[in-house]
Amino acid sequence: KNLPPFRRYGQTNEMITHWFAENIQEFDAVGLCTCQCNIIDSIRYISVLVKGYGKPLVIGGPAASTLTDKMLKITCADVCVVGEGELVVDEAFTKALGIKQKSIRLTENPVVIHGKCVTELDKLPLPAWDLARPENYPKSDGKLRGILAVSRGCPWACKFCSVHTIMGRNHRRMKQKRIAEHLLHLARFGVKFFTFIDDNLFINKKAVDDVMGAIDKAEKVMPKHFKASKFYSEEGMEVRVAAEEGIIERVSKRFVYIALGLESINSKRIEAMQKPFNLGHFKRALTNFRRAKVTPRVFYLIGLPGDTAKSVAEDIVRLGRLCVDVRQNNVQILPGTQLHKQYLEEGIINKTYDWRLSASYTVPYPKSGLTSKLIRQFRSILGAIGTAASELDIAITKDSLEEIVSKLEKKYFVQYFVLEHNGYLDSMYVSGNMFNSSSLKHILEIIMIRFSPPEYKGAKVKLVKKENKMFVESIMYPSTAAQEYISEVLKREKH
Ligand code: SF4
């Protein structure tokens, strides 16, 4: 039960083996979509089955597009499609069927076909969700979750981003009517949590109009269903769009957790990464979030070139004060990106560098003082800030302390005593019957960081359960190197 969703849900190897034994003879060839998360286990396993049954194999998808040679070796595929596949799918399978099947080994001359950019997304057929039924996958918020992508490509050139290696830089989007058809198609499979996986869904105001208009259109057809539905954009909203007046208020009526691709709160880093906005836009966006009474979610990358342990600590203090829900990540050096090229040129990585390691390990930029361990510690502190902001769904300022406590009380049935001392939160007694003690722990930590005397900054709160009640057992003082860095920033500010 502790495995990530893609391991817990979907088909087991046993089911796949049986399916092949019973059905494969009906098929002439097999096509596999290779996603980064399934390339190691599932793809290798299925490829062996396909080749074992003597069938031609065509691969495509993100991993096949960015790691063509490696994927051909892993899968022994006959044909590999790089980029968008719809317009070359006939060609790919015709070529694959023409290749004589030998045994499970690398096809001598695998064919690589470069896909064509689909300019008219409206003409693509609706996905065959009956073959991948939404009820077989994890729910979100207790609702059946369905995914859709109504646009492709992004014109911007952020240095760490690999979107262009798969979808190109030409942004295309379905028309409002077609987006509504996709929503209704999913709704007919019972989907009530619609997740847009577009890389840059809300790229401009027109895109906002199209998506929101499509939801209204779909609601006219199935009013009860769509009134009870939620919408979510995986990659969030462009900062400049969020900075426009009225957009957050409008989108937040339908969408949950609106995220901004901020990546850094340092203007030099934002510019160096070629992000298409500046901190002025971010400030205006924050004002719009506050007006709409919505907690902004922001993506933040730790370990960009130029980041140091000190600068990350300063960023964290700033992010904490802004009361945003931080989605922290470490910088990943992905093939095909400008950052990958820069790291190669500067000798920080070499050609054999396995980018998949970046998911949990950041290649430290020389002389940054950042280590992988320190980055992990910073990530957990940012996680606490994120939890506090999103759980409470209000901006935390000293003046709103009472409001926070009353919300805590409502949500967790917490009884508390807060002793004020010299304008700081001096000590806190909490007991109660809360749903989620780890969330509360994070919230208490963050309150301690914000409101306690200097020597309490960065304190850790330990809770214990006695007679069905949670008590604060101890408050621990800063112990990790990351906390020390943050304490330093706070001390400097005080002086
Ligand atoms: S990070 Fe976002 S805005 Fe930048 S290039 Fe990638 S998709 Fe576009």
Short mmCIF file of C-alpha atoms and ligand atoms in Angstrom, two decimals:
data_model
loop_
_atom_site.label_atom_id
_atom_site.label_comp_id
_atom_site.label_asym_id
_atom_site.label_seq_id
_atom_site.Cartn_x
_atom_site.Cartn_y
_atom_site.Cartn_z
CA LYS A 1 0.00 0.00 0.00
CA ASN A 2 3.00 2.30 0.22
CA LEU A 3 3.95 1.99 -3.44
CA PRO A 4 3.39 4.90 -5.84
CA PRO A 5 0.04 4.79 -7.72
CA PHE A 6 1.41 3.56 -11.04
CA ARG A 7 2.61 0.42 -9.28
CA ARG A 8 -0.54 -0.12 -7.25
CA TYR A 9 -3.04 0.42 -10.05
CA GLY A 10 -3.44 -0.68 -13.64
CA GLN A 11 -2.44 -4.16 -14.82
CA THR A 12 -0.18 -6.55 -12.91
CA ASN A 13 2.48 -8.58 -14.75
CA GLU A 14 0.35 -11.67 -14.15
CA MET A 15 -2.68 -10.07 -15.84
CA ILE A 16 -0.51 -8.98 -18.77
CA THR A 17 0.93 -12.47 -19.22
CA HIS A 18 -2.57 -13.99 -19.27
CA TRP A 19 -3.84 -11.34 -21.66
CA PHE A 20 -1.00 -12.09 -24.06
CA ALA A 21 -1.55 -15.86 -23.84
CA GLU A 22 -5.25 -15.50 -24.64
CA ASN A 23 -5.34 -12.61 -27.11
CA ILE A 24 -2.05 -11.92 -28.85
CA GLN A 25 -2.71 -14.18 -31.83
CA GLU A 26 -5.52 -11.85 -32.95
CA PHE A 27 -3.00 -9.04 -33.45
CA ASP A 28 -0.42 -8.47 -36.17
CA ALA A 29 1.80 -6.08 -34.24
CA VAL A 30 2.02 -4.27 -30.92
CA GLY A 31 2.52 -0.56 -30.17
CA LEU A 32 3.84 0.62 -26.80
CA CYS A 33 3.78 4.09 -25.33
CA THR A 34 6.93 4.56 -23.27
CA CYS A 35 6.53 6.96 -20.39
CA GLN A 36 9.39 7.83 -18.06
CA CYS A 37 7.71 6.11 -15.13
CA ASN A 38 7.24 2.72 -16.80
CA ILE A 39 10.41 2.29 -18.82
CA ILE A 40 12.33 0.12 -16.42
CA ASP A 41 9.92 -2.61 -15.39
CA SER A 42 6.76 -2.70 -17.44
CA ILE A 43 8.16 -1.79 -20.83
CA ARG A 44 10.99 -4.30 -20.63
CA TYR A 45 8.59 -7.01 -19.46
CA ILE A 46 6.01 -6.36 -22.18
CA SER A 47 8.68 -6.09 -24.89
CA VAL A 48 10.01 -9.53 -24.00
CA LEU A 49 6.48 -10.94 -24.28
CA VAL A 50 5.81 -9.25 -27.63
CA LYS A 51 9.07 -10.45 -29.13
CA GLY A 52 8.66 -13.87 -27.51
CA TYR A 53 5.38 -14.27 -29.41
CA GLY A 54 7.19 -13.20 -32.60
CA LYS A 55 5.24 -9.97 -33.11
CA PRO A 56 6.65 -6.73 -34.52
CA LEU A 57 6.98 -3.97 -31.94
CA VAL A 58 6.53 -0.21 -32.44
CA ILE A 59 7.44 2.17 -29.61
CA GLY A 60 6.68 5.84 -29.14
CA GLY A 61 5.94 8.34 -26.38
CA PRO A 62 8.11 10.59 -24.19
CA ALA A 63 10.95 8.17 -23.38
CA ALA A 64 11.20 6.94 -26.99
CA SER A 65 11.40 10.58 -28.13
CA THR A 66 14.10 11.73 -25.73
CA LEU A 67 16.12 8.51 -25.30
CA THR A 68 15.69 6.84 -28.67
CA ASP A 69 18.85 4.66 -28.66
CA LYS A 70 18.41 3.53 -25.09
CA MET A 71 14.74 2.66 -25.61
CA LEU A 72 15.54 0.67 -28.75
CA LYS A 73 18.07 -1.34 -26.74
CA ILE A 74 15.73 -1.90 -23.79
CA THR A 75 12.78 -3.00 -25.92
CA CYS A 76 14.38 -4.56 -29.05
CA ALA A 77 11.69 -2.61 -30.96
CA ASP A 78 11.51 -2.71 -34.75
CA VAL A 79 10.28 0.85 -35.18
CA CYS A 80 10.60 3.88 -32.92
CA VAL A 81 8.45 6.99 -33.38
CA VAL A 82 10.01 10.21 -32.12
CA GLY A 83 7.62 13.06 -31.26
CA GLU A 84 3.91 13.18 -32.11
CA GLY A 85 2.78 9.87 -33.57
CA GLU A 86 -0.76 10.25 -34.91
CA LEU A 87 0.13 11.29 -38.47
CA VAL A 88 2.80 8.60 -38.95
CA VAL A 89 1.10 5.69 -37.21
CA ASP A 90 0.21 3.93 -40.51
CA GLU A 91 3.75 4.30 -41.81
CA ALA A 92 5.21 3.00 -38.53
CA PHE A 93 3.11 -0.18 -38.50
CA THR A 94 3.53 -0.82 -42.24
CA LYS A 95 7.30 -0.67 -41.77
CA ALA A 96 7.17 -2.88 -38.66
CA LEU A 97 5.09 -5.54 -40.44
CA GLY A 98 7.68 -5.65 -43.22
CA ILE A 99 10.48 -6.61 -40.81
CA LYS A 100 11.11 -10.34 -40.49
CA GLN A 101 10.91 -11.42 -36.85
CA LYS A 102 13.82 -13.46 -35.56
CA SER A 103 14.15 -13.78 -31.82
CA ILE A 104 14.43 -11.62 -28.72
CA ARG A 105 17.37 -9.56 -29.77
CA LEU A 106 18.07 -6.16 -31.14
CA THR A 107 16.53 -5.74 -34.60
CA GLU A 108 19.49 -5.19 -36.90
CA ASN A 109 18.24 -2.01 -38.50
CA PRO A 110 15.48 -0.54 -36.37
CA VAL A 111 13.57 2.21 -38.14
CA VAL A 112 13.33 5.62 -36.51
CA ILE A 113 10.43 7.75 -37.77
CA HIS A 114 10.15 11.39 -36.83
CA GLY A 115 6.54 12.25 -36.10
CA LYS A 116 4.75 15.20 -37.64
CA CYS A 117 3.38 18.14 -35.72
CA VAL A 118 -0.43 17.75 -35.50
CA THR A 119 -1.66 21.23 -36.30
CA GLU A 120 -5.39 20.47 -36.18
CA LEU A 121 -5.91 18.84 -32.81
CA ASP A 122 -9.70 18.97 -33.34
CA LYS A 123 -9.40 16.29 -36.00
CA LEU A 124 -7.91 13.69 -33.65
CA PRO A 125 -10.40 11.02 -32.56
CA LEU A 126 -11.69 10.87 -28.99
CA PRO A 127 -9.54 8.53 -26.83
CA ALA A 128 -10.79 4.95 -26.44
CA TRP A 129 -11.31 5.19 -22.67
CA ASP A 130 -13.14 1.86 -22.76
CA LEU A 131 -9.65 0.29 -23.17
CA ALA A 132 -8.22 2.11 -20.14
CA ARG A 133 -11.25 2.59 -17.97
CA PRO A 134 -10.93 5.47 -15.47
CA GLU A 135 -12.32 3.32 -12.63
CA ASN A 136 -9.13 1.20 -12.75
CA TYR A 137 -7.03 4.17 -11.65
CA PRO A 138 -6.68 6.17 -8.41
CA LYS A 139 -9.48 8.55 -7.46
CA SER A 140 -8.90 12.19 -6.59
CA ASP A 141 -10.88 13.77 -3.81
CA GLY A 142 -13.16 10.71 -3.81
CA LYS A 143 -14.09 11.33 -7.45
CA LEU A 144 -13.28 9.27 -10.52
CA ARG A 145 -10.30 10.92 -12.18
CA GLY A 146 -9.84 11.35 -15.92
CA ILE A 147 -7.05 13.01 -17.85
CA LEU A 148 -7.10 15.12 -20.99
CA ALA A 149 -4.65 17.19 -23.02
CA VAL A 150 -6.29 19.86 -25.16
CA SER A 151 -3.15 21.65 -26.30
CA ARG A 152 0.41 20.83 -27.30
CA GLY A 153 3.75 22.61 -27.48
CA CYS A 154 5.08 25.68 -25.72
CA PRO A 155 6.73 28.64 -27.49
CA TRP A 156 8.96 29.52 -24.53
CA ALA A 157 12.50 28.27 -24.00
CA CYS A 158 13.00 27.80 -20.26
CA LYS A 159 16.47 26.30 -19.94
CA PHE A 160 15.56 23.28 -17.79
CA CYS A 161 12.41 22.33 -19.73
CA SER A 162 12.22 19.30 -22.04
CA VAL A 163 8.69 19.84 -23.39
CA HIS A 164 9.98 21.01 -26.78
CA THR A 165 11.83 17.72 -27.31
CA ILE A 166 8.48 15.94 -27.56
CA MET A 167 5.81 18.49 -28.51
CA GLY A 168 7.90 21.22 -30.17
CA ARG A 169 7.61 24.97 -29.69
CA ASN A 170 4.51 25.50 -31.83
CA HIS A 171 1.60 25.97 -29.42
CA ARG A 172 -1.68 24.50 -30.70
CA ARG A 173 -5.01 24.18 -28.93
CA MET A 174 -8.36 22.54 -29.60
CA LYS A 175 -11.34 24.76 -30.24
CA GLN A 176 -13.78 25.35 -27.40
CA LYS A 177 -16.37 23.01 -28.93
CA ARG A 178 -13.90 20.13 -29.19
CA ILE A 179 -12.64 20.64 -25.61
CA ALA A 180 -16.28 20.36 -24.47
CA GLU A 181 -16.63 17.10 -26.45
CA HIS A 182 -13.57 15.64 -24.70
CA LEU A 183 -14.98 16.65 -21.29
CA LEU A 184 -18.36 15.08 -22.07
CA HIS A 185 -16.68 11.93 -23.39
CA LEU A 186 -14.88 11.49 -20.03
CA ALA A 187 -18.02 12.41 -18.08
CA ARG A 188 -19.86 9.53 -19.78
CA PHE A 189 -17.29 7.20 -18.22
CA GLY A 190 -18.21 8.64 -14.82
CA VAL A 191 -15.25 11.03 -14.51
CA LYS A 192 -15.82 13.89 -12.07
CA PHE A 193 -12.25 15.00 -11.44
CA PHE A 194 -10.88 16.34 -14.72
CA THR A 195 -7.10 16.63 -14.82
CA PHE A 196 -5.62 18.65 -17.68
CA ILE A 197 -2.09 17.41 -18.32
CA ASP A 198 -1.23 20.13 -20.85
CA ASP A 199 2.24 21.59 -20.40
CA ASN A 200 0.99 25.15 -20.70
CA LEU A 201 -2.82 25.00 -20.57
CA PHE A 202 -3.49 28.60 -19.51
CA ILE A 203 -0.90 30.14 -21.81
CA ASN A 204 -2.90 33.34 -22.42
CA LYS A 205 -6.29 34.91 -21.81
CA LYS A 206 -7.80 33.36 -24.94
CA ALA A 207 -6.82 29.91 -23.64
CA VAL A 208 -8.57 30.70 -20.34
CA ASP A 209 -11.71 31.73 -22.30
CA ASP A 210 -11.61 28.53 -24.36
CA VAL A 211 -11.21 26.16 -21.42
CA MET A 212 -13.70 27.89 -19.12
CA GLY A 213 -16.19 28.27 -21.99
CA ALA A 214 -15.86 24.56 -22.80
CA ILE A 215 -16.67 23.63 -19.19
CA ASP A 216 -19.78 25.86 -19.35
CA LYS A 217 -20.81 24.20 -22.62
CA ALA A 218 -20.38 20.70 -21.19
CA GLU A 219 -22.36 21.70 -18.11
CA LYS A 220 -25.32 22.68 -20.29
CA VAL A 221 -25.45 19.08 -21.58
CA MET A 222 -24.92 17.32 -18.21
CA PRO A 223 -25.72 20.00 -15.59
CA LYS A 224 -25.87 17.82 -12.49
CA HIS A 225 -22.70 15.94 -13.36
CA PHE A 226 -20.57 19.01 -14.07
CA LYS A 227 -21.86 20.97 -11.07
CA ALA A 228 -20.50 18.16 -8.89
CA SER A 229 -17.17 17.99 -10.78
CA LYS A 230 -13.73 19.40 -10.08
CA PHE A 231 -11.02 20.53 -12.47
CA TYR A 232 -7.28 20.54 -12.08
CA SER A 233 -4.39 21.65 -14.25
CA GLU A 234 -1.29 19.59 -13.55
CA GLU A 235 1.22 22.19 -14.77
CA GLY A 236 -0.70 25.22 -13.58
CA MET A 237 -0.95 28.69 -15.04
CA GLU A 238 1.56 31.06 -16.59
CA VAL A 239 2.54 33.76 -14.11
CA ARG A 240 1.78 36.57 -16.60
CA VAL A 241 -1.74 35.24 -17.13
CA ALA A 242 -2.34 35.01 -13.38
CA ALA A 243 -1.16 38.64 -13.16
CA GLU A 244 -4.08 39.78 -15.34
CA GLU A 245 -7.05 41.06 -13.42
CA GLY A 246 -10.04 38.78 -12.89
CA ILE A 247 -8.45 35.56 -14.19
CA ILE A 248 -7.71 33.91 -10.84
CA GLU A 249 -11.17 34.79 -9.56
CA ARG A 250 -12.73 33.24 -12.64
CA VAL A 251 -10.61 30.10 -12.87
CA SER A 252 -10.71 29.37 -9.13
CA LYS A 253 -14.50 28.99 -9.30
CA ARG A 254 -13.91 25.71 -11.16
CA PHE A 255 -10.28 24.67 -10.70
CA VAL A 256 -8.68 23.37 -7.52
CA TYR A 257 -5.09 24.21 -6.55
CA ILE A 258 -4.01 26.76 -9.14
CA ALA A 259 -0.25 26.49 -9.49
CA LEU A 260 2.27 28.92 -10.92
CA GLY A 261 5.47 27.81 -12.66
CA LEU A 262 7.58 30.26 -10.65
CA GLU A 263 10.69 28.00 -10.26
CA SER A 264 12.70 30.70 -8.46
CA ILE A 265 12.02 33.80 -6.43
CA ASN A 266 15.34 35.33 -7.39
CA SER A 267 15.06 37.73 -10.35
CA LYS A 268 18.54 36.88 -11.66
CA ARG A 269 17.72 33.18 -11.71
CA ILE A 270 14.35 33.80 -13.39
CA GLU A 271 16.07 35.79 -16.11
CA ALA A 272 18.93 33.30 -16.51
CA MET A 273 16.44 30.43 -16.91
CA GLN A 274 14.63 32.45 -19.62
CA LYS A 275 11.30 32.29 -17.82
CA PRO A 276 8.77 34.47 -19.68
CA PHE A 277 7.91 36.75 -16.73
CA ASN A 278 9.49 38.83 -13.99
CA LEU A 279 8.89 39.25 -10.26
CA GLY A 280 6.58 42.21 -10.95
CA HIS A 281 4.18 39.81 -12.69
CA PHE A 282 4.46 37.40 -9.76
CA LYS A 283 3.61 40.17 -7.29
CA ARG A 284 0.50 41.14 -9.26
CA ALA A 285 -0.48 37.47 -9.52
CA LEU A 286 -0.22 37.12 -5.72
CA THR A 287 -2.48 40.13 -5.23
CA ASN A 288 -5.04 38.48 -7.51
CA PHE A 289 -4.84 35.24 -5.52
CA ARG A 290 -5.41 37.13 -2.26
CA ARG A 291 -8.36 38.98 -3.76
CA ALA A 292 -9.90 35.69 -4.84
CA LYS A 293 -9.15 34.25 -1.35
CA VAL A 294 -7.22 31.37 -2.89
CA THR A 295 -3.86 30.05 -1.67
CA PRO A 296 -1.43 30.08 -4.58
CA ARG A 297 0.58 26.98 -5.27
CA VAL A 298 4.03 27.69 -6.70
CA PHE A 299 6.62 25.41 -8.22
CA TYR A 300 10.10 26.10 -6.89
CA LEU A 301 13.34 24.46 -8.08
CA ILE A 302 16.26 24.01 -5.69
CA GLY A 303 19.76 23.86 -7.16
CA LEU A 304 19.59 26.12 -10.23
CA PRO A 305 22.96 27.48 -11.37
CA GLY A 306 23.64 30.49 -9.15
CA ASP A 307 21.76 29.04 -6.15
CA THR A 308 23.81 28.68 -2.98
CA ALA A 309 22.90 27.25 0.42
CA LYS A 310 22.54 30.84 1.66
CA SER A 311 20.39 32.01 -1.26
CA VAL A 312 18.06 29.00 -0.96
CA ALA A 313 17.62 29.72 2.77
CA GLU A 314 16.76 33.34 1.91
CA ASP A 315 14.27 32.17 -0.72
CA ILE A 316 12.63 29.85 1.80
CA VAL A 317 12.17 32.63 4.33
CA ARG A 318 10.64 34.81 1.60
CA LEU A 319 8.36 32.04 0.39
CA GLY A 320 7.31 31.35 3.99
CA ARG A 321 6.36 35.00 4.47
CA LEU A 322 4.38 35.03 1.24
CA CYS A 323 2.28 32.15 2.58
CA VAL A 324 2.24 30.22 -0.66
CA ASP A 325 1.79 26.49 -1.01
CA VAL A 326 5.25 25.52 -2.28
CA ARG A 327 5.66 22.51 -4.56
CA GLN A 328 9.37 22.07 -4.22
CA ASN A 329 11.56 20.07 -6.52
CA ASN A 330 15.23 19.64 -7.20
CA VAL A 331 16.67 20.67 -10.56
CA GLN A 332 16.71 17.81 -13.05
CA ILE A 333 19.17 17.79 -15.91
CA LEU A 334 17.08 16.35 -18.74
CA PRO A 335 18.48 15.42 -22.16
CA GLY A 336 17.65 17.88 -24.93
CA THR A 337 17.45 20.87 -22.57
CA GLN A 338 19.72 23.91 -22.67
CA LEU A 339 20.73 23.16 -19.09
CA HIS A 340 21.91 19.67 -20.11
CA LYS A 341 24.01 21.24 -22.87
CA GLN A 342 25.46 23.84 -20.48
CA TYR A 343 26.37 21.18 -17.86
CA LEU A 344 28.06 19.08 -20.56
CA GLU A 345 30.03 22.06 -21.87
CA GLU A 346 31.11 23.08 -18.37
CA GLY A 347 32.19 19.49 -17.62
CA ILE A 348 29.73 19.14 -14.70
CA ILE A 349 28.27 15.98 -16.28
CA ASN A 350 29.60 13.77 -19.04
CA LYS A 351 27.91 11.96 -21.90
CA THR A 352 27.25 8.84 -19.84
CA TYR A 353 25.25 10.81 -17.24
CA ASP A 354 22.02 8.96 -16.41
CA TRP A 355 19.38 11.70 -16.22
CA ARG A 356 16.99 9.40 -14.35
CA LEU A 357 19.15 9.89 -11.25
CA SER A 358 18.13 13.55 -11.24
CA ALA A 359 14.72 12.67 -9.86
CA SER A 360 16.22 12.18 -6.41
CA TYR A 361 19.74 13.52 -6.77
CA THR A 362 20.70 16.99 -7.96
CA VAL A 363 24.07 17.39 -9.61
CA PRO A 364 25.57 20.12 -7.39
CA TYR A 365 26.59 23.20 -9.32
CA PRO A 366 30.30 23.87 -8.60
CA LYS A 367 31.01 26.13 -5.61
CA SER A 368 27.31 26.42 -4.70
CA GLY A 369 27.80 24.86 -1.25
CA LEU A 370 24.67 22.82 -1.96
CA THR A 371 24.82 19.08 -1.47
CA SER A 372 22.20 16.49 -2.20
CA LYS A 373 21.59 16.03 1.54
CA LEU A 374 21.15 19.76 2.11
CA ILE A 375 18.73 19.97 -0.81
CA ARG A 376 16.65 17.17 0.73
CA GLN A 377 16.55 19.06 4.05
CA PHE A 378 15.49 22.28 2.31
CA ARG A 379 12.81 20.34 0.47
CA SER A 380 11.30 19.04 3.68
CA ILE A 381 11.17 22.54 5.19
CA LEU A 382 9.49 23.85 2.05
CA GLY A 383 7.08 20.93 2.28
CA ALA A 384 6.04 22.13 5.73
CA ILE A 385 5.45 25.65 4.40
CA GLY A 386 3.36 24.19 1.59
CA THR A 387 1.32 22.05 3.96
CA ALA A 388 0.65 24.95 6.29
CA ALA A 389 -0.50 27.25 3.51
CA SER A 390 -2.66 24.73 1.70
CA GLU A 391 -4.19 23.10 4.76
CA LEU A 392 -5.33 26.39 6.15
CA ASP A 393 -6.16 27.99 2.85
CA ILE A 394 -5.52 31.46 4.24
CA ALA A 395 -2.61 33.82 4.22
CA ILE A 396 -0.69 33.50 7.48
CA THR A 397 0.30 36.80 8.99
CA LYS A 398 0.74 37.67 12.61
CA ASP A 399 -2.68 39.32 12.59
CA SER A 400 -4.36 36.23 11.24
CA LEU A 401 -3.07 33.98 14.01
CA GLU A 402 -6.46 33.86 15.69
CA GLU A 403 -8.11 32.92 12.43
CA ILE A 404 -5.56 30.14 11.90
CA VAL A 405 -6.20 28.72 15.32
CA SER A 406 -9.96 28.82 14.84
CA LYS A 407 -9.61 27.03 11.49
CA LEU A 408 -7.39 24.45 13.11
CA GLU A 409 -10.01 24.00 15.75
CA LYS A 410 -12.74 23.50 13.19
CA LYS A 411 -10.76 21.11 11.09
CA TYR A 412 -8.99 19.09 13.72
CA PHE A 413 -11.15 19.62 16.82
CA VAL A 414 -8.11 20.98 18.54
CA GLN A 415 -8.23 22.49 21.99
CA TYR A 416 -5.42 24.89 22.58
CA PHE A 417 -3.91 27.51 24.77
CA VAL A 418 -1.67 30.08 23.22
CA LEU A 419 0.40 32.22 25.52
CA GLU A 420 1.49 35.50 24.04
CA HIS A 421 4.77 36.84 25.26
CA ASN A 422 6.50 39.97 24.02
CA GLY A 423 4.52 39.87 20.81
CA TYR A 424 5.82 36.39 19.96
CA LEU A 425 4.08 33.12 20.26
CA ASP A 426 5.82 31.85 23.35
CA SER A 427 4.39 28.43 23.91
CA MET A 428 1.49 26.40 22.76
CA TYR A 429 -0.52 23.62 24.25
CA VAL A 430 -2.56 21.53 21.88
CA SER A 431 -4.76 18.59 22.50
CA GLY A 432 -7.53 17.17 20.46
CA ASN A 433 -8.82 14.59 18.15
CA MET A 434 -7.35 15.47 14.78
CA PHE A 435 -7.70 13.64 11.50
CA ASN A 436 -4.13 13.92 10.41
CA SER A 437 -1.47 14.42 13.02
CA SER A 438 1.36 14.81 10.52
CA SER A 439 -0.36 17.79 8.87
CA LEU A 440 -0.93 19.34 12.25
CA LYS A 441 2.70 18.74 13.15
CA HIS A 442 3.80 20.62 10.04
CA ILE A 443 1.38 23.43 10.77
CA LEU A 444 2.64 23.78 14.31
CA GLU A 445 6.21 23.83 13.06
CA ILE A 446 5.46 26.58 10.65
CA ILE A 447 3.62 28.60 13.25
CA MET A 448 6.62 28.22 15.52
CA ILE A 449 8.94 29.37 12.74
CA ARG A 450 6.83 32.43 12.06
CA PHE A 451 5.78 33.59 15.47
CA SER A 452 8.19 32.32 18.06
CA PRO A 453 11.13 34.13 19.66
CA PRO A 454 14.39 33.97 17.72
CA GLU A 455 15.73 30.99 19.65
CA TYR A 456 12.62 28.99 18.69
CA LYS A 457 12.93 29.64 14.96
CA GLY A 458 12.87 26.42 13.01
CA ALA A 459 11.70 24.42 16.02
CA LYS A 460 10.35 20.91 15.54
CA VAL A 461 7.19 19.84 17.30
CA LYS A 462 6.69 16.27 18.46
CA LEU A 463 3.18 15.05 19.17
CA VAL A 464 2.13 12.05 21.25
CA LYS A 465 -1.20 10.32 21.56
CA LYS A 466 -2.56 9.73 25.07
CA GLU A 467 -6.07 8.52 25.80
CA ASN A 468 -7.11 9.29 22.24
CA LYS A 469 -5.82 12.84 22.45
CA MET A 470 -2.76 14.35 20.84
CA PHE A 471 -0.34 16.30 23.01
CA VAL A 472 2.75 18.28 22.17
CA GLU A 473 5.46 16.21 23.78
CA SER A 474 8.46 18.27 22.92
CA ILE A 475 9.69 21.11 20.80
CA MET A 476 13.09 20.49 19.31
CA TYR A 477 15.49 23.21 18.35
CA PRO A 478 17.12 23.55 14.93
CA SER A 479 19.29 20.60 14.23
CA THR A 480 19.78 20.20 10.50
CA ALA A 481 22.25 22.20 8.46
CA ALA A 482 19.35 23.59 6.40
CA GLN A 483 17.62 24.88 9.54
CA GLU A 484 20.89 26.51 10.61
CA TYR A 485 21.04 28.37 7.30
CA ILE A 486 17.47 29.58 7.79
CA SER A 487 18.18 30.65 11.36
CA GLU A 488 21.14 32.65 10.04
CA VAL A 489 18.89 34.52 7.60
CA LEU A 490 16.38 35.29 10.36
CA LYS A 491 19.16 36.45 12.72
CA ARG A 492 20.63 38.74 10.06
CA GLU A 493 17.20 40.23 9.40
CA LYS A 494 16.70 40.95 13.09
CA HIS A 495 19.89 42.99 13.18
S1 SF4 B 1 8.70 25.45 -18.31
FE1 SF4 B 1 6.60 25.86 -18.99
S2 SF4 B 1 6.73 27.92 -19.94
FE2 SF4 B 1 8.82 27.15 -19.82
S3 SF4 B 1 9.19 26.17 -21.80
FE3 SF4 B 1 8.49 24.57 -20.39
S4 SF4 B 1 6.28 24.44 -20.70
FE4 SF4 B 1 6.97 26.39 -21.57
#
